[in-house]
Amino acid sequence: MKKETSCVHAGTYRDAAVGGVNTPIFASSAFEYIDRAEMLYPRHFNTPNQRAVVHKLCALEGMQDGLLFSSGMAAMTAAILSQVKAGSHLVVLDSVYGGTHALASQTLAGLGVQCSFVPTDAAAVESAITAQTSAIVVESPTNPLLDVIDLRRVAQIARQRSITTIADNTFASPINQTPGGLGIDIVVHSGTKYLGGHSDLSCGVVLASSQLVVQIQAVACTLGGNVNALTCHLLERSLKTLALRVERQTRNAQHVAEYLAGQPTIRRVNYPGLANFPGHQIAREQMTGFGAMMSFELSPEVDATQFLLRLQLIRPAVSLGGVETLICAPAQTSHARLTAAERQRIGITDSLLRLSVGVEHVDDLIADLAQAFGK
């Protein structure tokens, strides 16, 4: 099936009892186990509502199996921990999401896992590999600088050395990019963002081969981090409109990025859909759409906080991927856990703003930005 069709139909639990067209909500944390092929338990990530969502996402990402978590960081943590031990070495993009960066630089370092942080470039990834490297963690486009890395090349480099690759695909969503098809081993999403899409759910997902999922599940069952049946139900419902939402958001974002690129009070706009953006060509080759996320840096004479307060339609808020357009300052939100030196090294300044474009009429969004700049 095409992705638009899979969004609606894939994974749906067929209710033979009453013939409902939607997956029933199995609101139970206790399941009978005698004479059953499998012992069901929410913390084992195998209840019917969990599996229904995973099957839909597997169809969208082209992966064999997966696990549904209570947050994107729970998903990323389980994925990484399944591939490392004390003495292992990780290669991580320096510009990944702040939570992932903090996990690697702070938490994993305390557990005896060595991490090398590298620029968003496949050659830099290859140069950082050592004999102890067990996994490579990438993100494309990255949060919040929208850096793009050649995922196919990273996968080839890792496969030649039997190293597991993990890619955060949150910004692109399965509609605009499928890293598994490019050779990436494990795909992670913060489902709180585009998969949920309405700024009312917290969830995450890991998708991989059946063999890798067994490894990740062993760690996940110990850590916990599963989601309840109602969250699964709401996520499954949201996924039915994923293609529609992302297509509209991506189209809006292109127009907004082109508008922002022409503003004299903006030093630069980070968006893969702009022809002069450094990662534009790679994005064209591995993405079917450039996504709805962007960031831009204001000129020194513009106070970032005052600009945010002047917006009337666009909401300054934490998170992204919802139907409404949101904006935030990453230095104060997504990357606040990093030190000032780390943020400076990566390029996250106090004047950098991240914009998540929603499904509103694009003319209204541009008008709101224009009036805020005008003031």
PDB file of C-alpha atoms in Angstrom, residues 40-248:
ATOM      1  CA  LEU A  40       0.867 -10.251  27.536  1.00  0.00           C
ATOM      2  CA  TYR A  41       1.917  -7.456  29.860  1.00  0.00           C
ATOM      3  CA  PRO A  42       2.179  -3.693  29.186  1.00  0.00           C
ATOM      4  CA  ARG A  43       5.808  -3.484  30.342  1.00  0.00           C
ATOM      5  CA  HIS A  44       6.679  -6.250  27.887  1.00  0.00           C
ATOM      6  CA  PHE A  45       5.528  -3.940  25.053  1.00  0.00           C
ATOM      7  CA  ASN A  46       3.256  -6.597  23.566  1.00  0.00           C
ATOM      8  CA  THR A  47      -0.367  -5.670  24.316  1.00  0.00           C
ATOM      9  CA  PRO A  48      -2.839  -5.442  21.390  1.00  0.00           C
ATOM     10  CA  ASN A  49      -3.026  -1.652  21.371  1.00  0.00           C
ATOM     11  CA  GLN A  50       0.752  -1.327  21.466  1.00  0.00           C
ATOM     12  CA  ARG A  51       1.175  -3.823  18.647  1.00  0.00           C
ATOM     13  CA  ALA A  52      -1.469  -2.195  16.439  1.00  0.00           C
ATOM     14  CA  VAL A  53       0.445   1.086  16.425  1.00  0.00           C
ATOM     15  CA  VAL A  54       3.785  -0.634  15.853  1.00  0.00           C
ATOM     16  CA  HIS A  55       2.430  -2.543  12.854  1.00  0.00           C
ATOM     17  CA  LYS A  56       1.181   0.691  11.302  1.00  0.00           C
ATOM     18  CA  LEU A  57       4.528   2.404  11.842  1.00  0.00           C
ATOM     19  CA  CYS A  58       6.421  -0.604  10.460  1.00  0.00           C
ATOM     20  CA  ALA A  59       4.366  -0.311   7.287  1.00  0.00           C
ATOM     21  CA  LEU A  60       5.190   3.395   7.019  1.00  0.00           C
ATOM     22  CA  GLU A  61       8.922   3.024   7.746  1.00  0.00           C
ATOM     23  CA  GLY A  62       9.427  -0.297   5.949  1.00  0.00           C
ATOM     24  CA  MET A  63      10.768  -2.022   9.071  1.00  0.00           C
ATOM     25  CA  GLN A  64      10.106  -5.491  10.498  1.00  0.00           C
ATOM     26  CA  ASP A  65       9.194  -4.765  14.115  1.00  0.00           C
ATOM     27  CA  GLY A  66       9.252  -2.153  16.828  1.00  0.00           C
ATOM     28  CA  LEU A  67       8.399  -1.024  20.337  1.00  0.00           C
ATOM     29  CA  LEU A  68       6.237   1.817  21.575  1.00  0.00           C
ATOM     30  CA  PHE A  69       7.518   3.953  24.478  1.00  0.00           C
ATOM     31  CA  SER A  70       6.241   6.693  26.764  1.00  0.00           C
ATOM     32  CA  SER A  71       8.586   9.300  25.239  1.00  0.00           C
ATOM     33  CA  GLY A  72      11.132   9.764  22.504  1.00  0.00           C
ATOM     34  CA  MET A  73      13.963   9.821  25.026  1.00  0.00           C
ATOM     35  CA  ALA A  74      12.769   6.539  26.550  1.00  0.00           C
ATOM     36  CA  ALA A  75      12.932   5.066  23.056  1.00  0.00           C
ATOM     37  CA  MET A  76      16.378   6.488  22.289  1.00  0.00           C
ATOM     38  CA  THR A  77      17.756   5.431  25.676  1.00  0.00           C
ATOM     39  CA  ALA A  78      16.622   1.825  25.250  1.00  0.00           C
ATOM     40  CA  ALA A  79      17.937   1.706  21.681  1.00  0.00           C
ATOM     41  CA  ILE A  80      21.401   2.944  22.644  1.00  0.00           C
ATOM     42  CA  LEU A  81      21.696   0.918  25.858  1.00  0.00           C
ATOM     43  CA  SER A  82      20.895  -2.252  23.914  1.00  0.00           C
ATOM     44  CA  GLN A  83      24.031  -1.705  21.830  1.00  0.00           C
ATOM     45  CA  VAL A  84      26.614  -0.620  24.415  1.00  0.00           C
ATOM     46  CA  LYS A  85      28.325  -1.780  27.589  1.00  0.00           C
ATOM     47  CA  ALA A  86      31.108  -0.427  29.790  1.00  0.00           C
ATOM     48  CA  GLY A  87      34.115   0.100  27.534  1.00  0.00           C
ATOM     49  CA  SER A  88      32.059   0.570  24.377  1.00  0.00           C
ATOM     50  CA  HIS A  89      32.516   3.567  22.106  1.00  0.00           C
ATOM     51  CA  LEU A  90      29.764   5.639  20.497  1.00  0.00           C
ATOM     52  CA  VAL A  91      29.989   8.031  17.574  1.00  0.00           C
ATOM     53  CA  VAL A  92      27.341  10.744  17.906  1.00  0.00           C
ATOM     54  CA  LEU A  93      26.569  13.771  15.769  1.00  0.00           C
ATOM     55  CA  ASP A  94      27.380  16.906  17.731  1.00  0.00           C
ATOM     56  CA  SER A  95      24.197  18.627  16.557  1.00  0.00           C
ATOM     57  CA  VAL A  96      21.686  15.954  17.631  1.00  0.00           C
ATOM     58  CA  TYR A  97      18.720  16.777  19.852  1.00  0.00           C
ATOM     59  CA  GLY A  98      19.821  18.144  23.220  1.00  0.00           C
ATOM     60  CA  GLY A  99      18.339  15.258  25.200  1.00  0.00           C
ATOM     61  CA  THR A 100      20.250  12.706  23.129  1.00  0.00           C
ATOM     62  CA  HIS A 101      23.404  14.784  23.411  1.00  0.00           C
ATOM     63  CA  ALA A 102      23.060  14.950  27.207  1.00  0.00           C
ATOM     64  CA  LEU A 103      22.370  11.200  27.396  1.00  0.00           C
ATOM     65  CA  ALA A 104      25.619  10.476  25.569  1.00  0.00           C
ATOM     66  CA  SER A 105      27.850  13.161  27.077  1.00  0.00           C
ATOM     67  CA  GLN A 106      26.633  12.923  30.670  1.00  0.00           C
ATOM     68  CA  THR A 107      24.700   9.735  31.502  1.00  0.00           C
ATOM     69  CA  LEU A 108      26.537   7.232  29.303  1.00  0.00           C
ATOM     70  CA  ALA A 109      29.929   8.753  30.115  1.00  0.00           C
ATOM     71  CA  GLY A 110      29.196   8.019  33.771  1.00  0.00           C
ATOM     72  CA  LEU A 111      28.528   4.380  32.861  1.00  0.00           C
ATOM     73  CA  GLY A 112      31.892   3.904  31.199  1.00  0.00           C
ATOM     74  CA  VAL A 113      30.772   4.412  27.596  1.00  0.00           C
ATOM     75  CA  GLN A 114      33.120   6.625  25.615  1.00  0.00           C
ATOM     76  CA  CYS A 115      31.508   9.037  23.150  1.00  0.00           C
ATOM     77  CA  SER A 116      32.976  10.956  20.226  1.00  0.00           C
ATOM     78  CA  PHE A 117      30.950  13.925  18.997  1.00  0.00           C
ATOM     79  CA  VAL A 118      31.467  14.749  15.340  1.00  0.00           C
ATOM     80  CA  PRO A 119      30.206  17.252  12.735  1.00  0.00           C
ATOM     81  CA  THR A 120      27.257  16.313  10.545  1.00  0.00           C
ATOM     82  CA  ASP A 121      29.357  14.701   7.853  1.00  0.00           C
ATOM     83  CA  ALA A 122      29.774  11.046   6.892  1.00  0.00           C
ATOM     84  CA  ALA A 123      33.554  11.419   6.539  1.00  0.00           C
ATOM     85  CA  ALA A 124      33.762  12.789  10.092  1.00  0.00           C
ATOM     86  CA  VAL A 125      31.732   9.838  11.322  1.00  0.00           C
ATOM     87  CA  GLU A 126      34.092   7.400   9.616  1.00  0.00           C
ATOM     88  CA  SER A 127      37.181   9.111  11.033  1.00  0.00           C
ATOM     89  CA  ALA A 128      35.872   8.845  14.591  1.00  0.00           C
ATOM     90  CA  ILE A 129      35.314   5.068  14.513  1.00  0.00           C
ATOM     91  CA  THR A 130      37.565   2.985  16.760  1.00  0.00           C
ATOM     92  CA  ALA A 131      37.949  -0.729  17.409  1.00  0.00           C
ATOM     93  CA  GLN A 132      35.527  -0.348  20.327  1.00  0.00           C
ATOM     94  CA  THR A 133      32.782   1.470  18.393  1.00  0.00           C
ATOM     95  CA  SER A 134      29.531  -0.449  18.763  1.00  0.00           C
ATOM     96  CA  ALA A 135      26.995   2.108  17.507  1.00  0.00           C
ATOM     97  CA  ILE A 136      26.654   5.326  15.532  1.00  0.00           C
ATOM     98  CA  VAL A 137      23.882   7.764  16.493  1.00  0.00           C
ATOM     99  CA  VAL A 138      22.738  10.249  13.863  1.00  0.00           C
ATOM    100  CA  GLU A 139      19.816  12.559  13.199  1.00  0.00           C
ATOM    101  CA  SER A 140      18.781  14.051   9.871  1.00  0.00           C
ATOM    102  CA  PRO A 141      17.651  16.757   9.664  1.00  0.00           C
ATOM    103  CA  THR A 142      19.067  17.675  13.064  1.00  0.00           C
ATOM    104  CA  ASN A 143      17.341  19.550  15.867  1.00  0.00           C
ATOM    105  CA  PRO A 144      17.499  22.571  15.707  1.00  0.00           C
ATOM    106  CA  LEU A 145      20.049  23.443  12.988  1.00  0.00           C
ATOM    107  CA  LEU A 146      18.483  21.200  10.310  1.00  0.00           C
ATOM    108  CA  ASP A 147      21.870  19.770   9.350  1.00  0.00           C
ATOM    109  CA  VAL A 148      21.575  16.919   6.834  1.00  0.00           C
ATOM    110  CA  ILE A 149      23.846  13.886   6.719  1.00  0.00           C
ATOM    111  CA  ASP A 150      24.157  11.253   4.003  1.00  0.00           C
ATOM    112  CA  LEU A 151      22.340   8.386   5.731  1.00  0.00           C
ATOM    113  CA  ARG A 152      23.098   5.858   3.008  1.00  0.00           C
ATOM    114  CA  ARG A 153      26.828   6.551   3.275  1.00  0.00           C
ATOM    115  CA  VAL A 154      26.758   6.325   7.096  1.00  0.00           C
ATOM    116  CA  ALA A 155      24.950   2.987   6.840  1.00  0.00           C
ATOM    117  CA  GLN A 156      27.541   1.663   4.366  1.00  0.00           C
ATOM    118  CA  ILE A 157      30.442   2.761   6.570  1.00  0.00           C
ATOM    119  CA  ALA A 158      28.903   1.085   9.617  1.00  0.00           C
ATOM    120  CA  ARG A 159      27.882  -2.128   7.871  1.00  0.00           C
ATOM    121  CA  GLN A 160      31.422  -2.717   6.597  1.00  0.00           C
ATOM    122  CA  ARG A 161      32.539  -2.728  10.246  1.00  0.00           C
ATOM    123  CA  SER A 162      29.520  -4.523  11.805  1.00  0.00           C
ATOM    124  CA  ILE A 163      28.514  -1.382  13.716  1.00  0.00           C
ATOM    125  CA  THR A 164      24.861  -0.675  14.503  1.00  0.00           C
ATOM    126  CA  THR A 165      23.399   2.578  13.189  1.00  0.00           C
ATOM    127  CA  ILE A 166      20.657   4.487  15.026  1.00  0.00           C
ATOM    128  CA  ALA A 167      18.849   7.378  13.337  1.00  0.00           C
ATOM    129  CA  ASP A 168      16.417   9.852  14.873  1.00  0.00           C
ATOM    130  CA  ASN A 169      13.815  10.472  12.162  1.00  0.00           C
ATOM    131  CA  THR A 170      11.545  12.762  14.195  1.00  0.00           C
ATOM    132  CA  PHE A 171      11.978  15.930  12.131  1.00  0.00           C
ATOM    133  CA  ALA A 172      11.384  14.234   8.779  1.00  0.00           C
ATOM    134  CA  SER A 173       8.602  11.818   9.835  1.00  0.00           C
ATOM    135  CA  PRO A 174       8.002   8.583   7.867  1.00  0.00           C
ATOM    136  CA  ILE A 175       6.188  10.620   5.223  1.00  0.00           C
ATOM    137  CA  ASN A 176       9.288  12.550   4.161  1.00  0.00           C
ATOM    138  CA  GLN A 177      12.063  10.034   4.899  1.00  0.00           C
ATOM    139  CA  THR A 178      12.596   6.339   5.635  1.00  0.00           C
ATOM    140  CA  PRO A 179      16.127   5.748   6.991  1.00  0.00           C
ATOM    141  CA  GLY A 180      15.617   1.978   7.026  1.00  0.00           C
ATOM    142  CA  GLY A 181      15.372   2.024   3.250  1.00  0.00           C
ATOM    143  CA  LEU A 182      18.757   3.758   3.190  1.00  0.00           C
ATOM    144  CA  GLY A 183      20.354   1.004   5.264  1.00  0.00           C
ATOM    145  CA  ILE A 184      19.983   2.391   8.817  1.00  0.00           C
ATOM    146  CA  ASP A 185      19.490  -0.385  11.401  1.00  0.00           C
ATOM    147  CA  ILE A 186      17.373   1.320  14.092  1.00  0.00           C
ATOM    148  CA  VAL A 187      14.939   4.192  13.523  1.00  0.00           C
ATOM    149  CA  VAL A 188      13.751   6.268  16.484  1.00  0.00           C
ATOM    150  CA  HIS A 189      10.908   8.784  16.702  1.00  0.00           C
ATOM    151  CA  SER A 190       9.665  11.103  19.362  1.00  0.00           C
ATOM    152  CA  GLY A 191       6.030  10.247  18.691  1.00  0.00           C
ATOM    153  CA  THR A 192       5.076  13.270  20.772  1.00  0.00           C
ATOM    154  CA  LYS A 193       5.811  15.304  17.648  1.00  0.00           C
ATOM    155  CA  TYR A 194       4.513  14.482  14.144  1.00  0.00           C
ATOM    156  CA  LEU A 195       3.194  11.001  14.883  1.00  0.00           C
ATOM    157  CA  GLY A 196       0.884  12.321  17.603  1.00  0.00           C
ATOM    158  CA  GLY A 197       0.564  15.612  15.780  1.00  0.00           C
ATOM    159  CA  HIS A 198      -1.825  17.453  18.115  1.00  0.00           C
ATOM    160  CA  SER A 199       0.402  18.485  21.037  1.00  0.00           C
ATOM    161  CA  ASP A 200      -1.486  16.262  23.466  1.00  0.00           C
ATOM    162  CA  LEU A 201       0.455  12.974  23.614  1.00  0.00           C
ATOM    163  CA  SER A 202       3.828  11.874  24.953  1.00  0.00           C
ATOM    164  CA  CYS A 203       5.253   8.772  23.278  1.00  0.00           C
ATOM    165  CA  GLY A 204       8.204   7.381  21.350  1.00  0.00           C
ATOM    166  CA  VAL A 205       8.961   4.500  19.033  1.00  0.00           C
ATOM    167  CA  VAL A 206      11.861   2.279  18.024  1.00  0.00           C
ATOM    168  CA  LEU A 207      11.714   0.395  14.719  1.00  0.00           C
ATOM    169  CA  ALA A 208      14.253  -2.177  13.546  1.00  0.00           C
ATOM    170  CA  SER A 209      14.736  -5.753  12.398  1.00  0.00           C
ATOM    171  CA  SER A 210      13.071  -8.459  14.474  1.00  0.00           C
ATOM    172  CA  GLN A 211      16.488  -9.547  15.763  1.00  0.00           C
ATOM    173  CA  LEU A 212      17.436  -6.070  16.973  1.00  0.00           C
ATOM    174  CA  VAL A 213      14.017  -5.498  18.512  1.00  0.00           C
ATOM    175  CA  VAL A 214      14.536  -8.576  20.698  1.00  0.00           C
ATOM    176  CA  GLN A 215      17.744  -6.982  22.016  1.00  0.00           C
ATOM    177  CA  ILE A 216      16.076  -3.625  22.619  1.00  0.00           C
ATOM    178  CA  GLN A 217      13.033  -5.230  24.249  1.00  0.00           C
ATOM    179  CA  ALA A 218      15.269  -7.005  26.787  1.00  0.00           C
ATOM    180  CA  VAL A 219      16.555  -3.613  27.939  1.00  0.00           C
ATOM    181  CA  ALA A 220      13.179  -1.900  27.674  1.00  0.00           C
ATOM    182  CA  CYS A 221      11.399  -4.455  29.863  1.00  0.00           C
ATOM    183  CA  THR A 222      13.868  -3.672  32.637  1.00  0.00           C
ATOM    184  CA  LEU A 223      13.701   0.099  32.254  1.00  0.00           C
ATOM    185  CA  GLY A 224       9.935   0.303  31.800  1.00  0.00           C
ATOM    186  CA  GLY A 225       8.773   3.277  29.778  1.00  0.00           C
ATOM    187  CA  ASN A 226       5.763   1.635  28.123  1.00  0.00           C
ATOM    188  CA  VAL A 227       2.546   3.466  27.215  1.00  0.00           C
ATOM    189  CA  ASN A 228      -1.027   2.729  28.247  1.00  0.00           C
ATOM    190  CA  ALA A 229      -3.851   1.572  26.004  1.00  0.00           C
ATOM    191  CA  LEU A 230      -5.567   4.964  25.770  1.00  0.00           C
ATOM    192  CA  THR A 231      -2.393   6.694  24.572  1.00  0.00           C
ATOM    193  CA  CYS A 232      -1.948   3.925  21.995  1.00  0.00           C
ATOM    194  CA  HIS A 233      -5.521   4.445  20.820  1.00  0.00           C
ATOM    195  CA  LEU A 234      -5.054   8.210  20.447  1.00  0.00           C
ATOM    196  CA  LEU A 235      -1.749   7.732  18.654  1.00  0.00           C
ATOM    197  CA  GLU A 236      -3.253   5.218  16.237  1.00  0.00           C
ATOM    198  CA  ARG A 237      -6.058   7.673  15.501  1.00  0.00           C
ATOM    199  CA  SER A 238      -3.576  10.496  14.921  1.00  0.00           C
ATOM    200  CA  LEU A 239      -1.510   8.403  12.533  1.00  0.00           C
ATOM    201  CA  LYS A 240      -4.477   8.072  10.204  1.00  0.00           C
ATOM    202  CA  THR A 241      -4.041  11.739   9.233  1.00  0.00           C
ATOM    203  CA  LEU A 242      -0.227  11.795   9.340  1.00  0.00           C
ATOM    204  CA  ALA A 243       0.237  12.012   5.576  1.00  0.00           C
ATOM    205  CA  LEU A 244      -2.358  14.763   5.215  1.00  0.00           C
ATOM    206  CA  ARG A 245      -0.876  16.817   8.043  1.00  0.00           C
ATOM    207  CA  VAL A 246       2.764  16.472   7.032  1.00  0.00           C
ATOM    208  CA  GLU A 247       2.091  17.215   3.372  1.00  0.00           C
ATOM    209  CA  ARG A 248       0.305  20.477   4.304  1.00  0.00           C
TER     210      ARG A 248
END
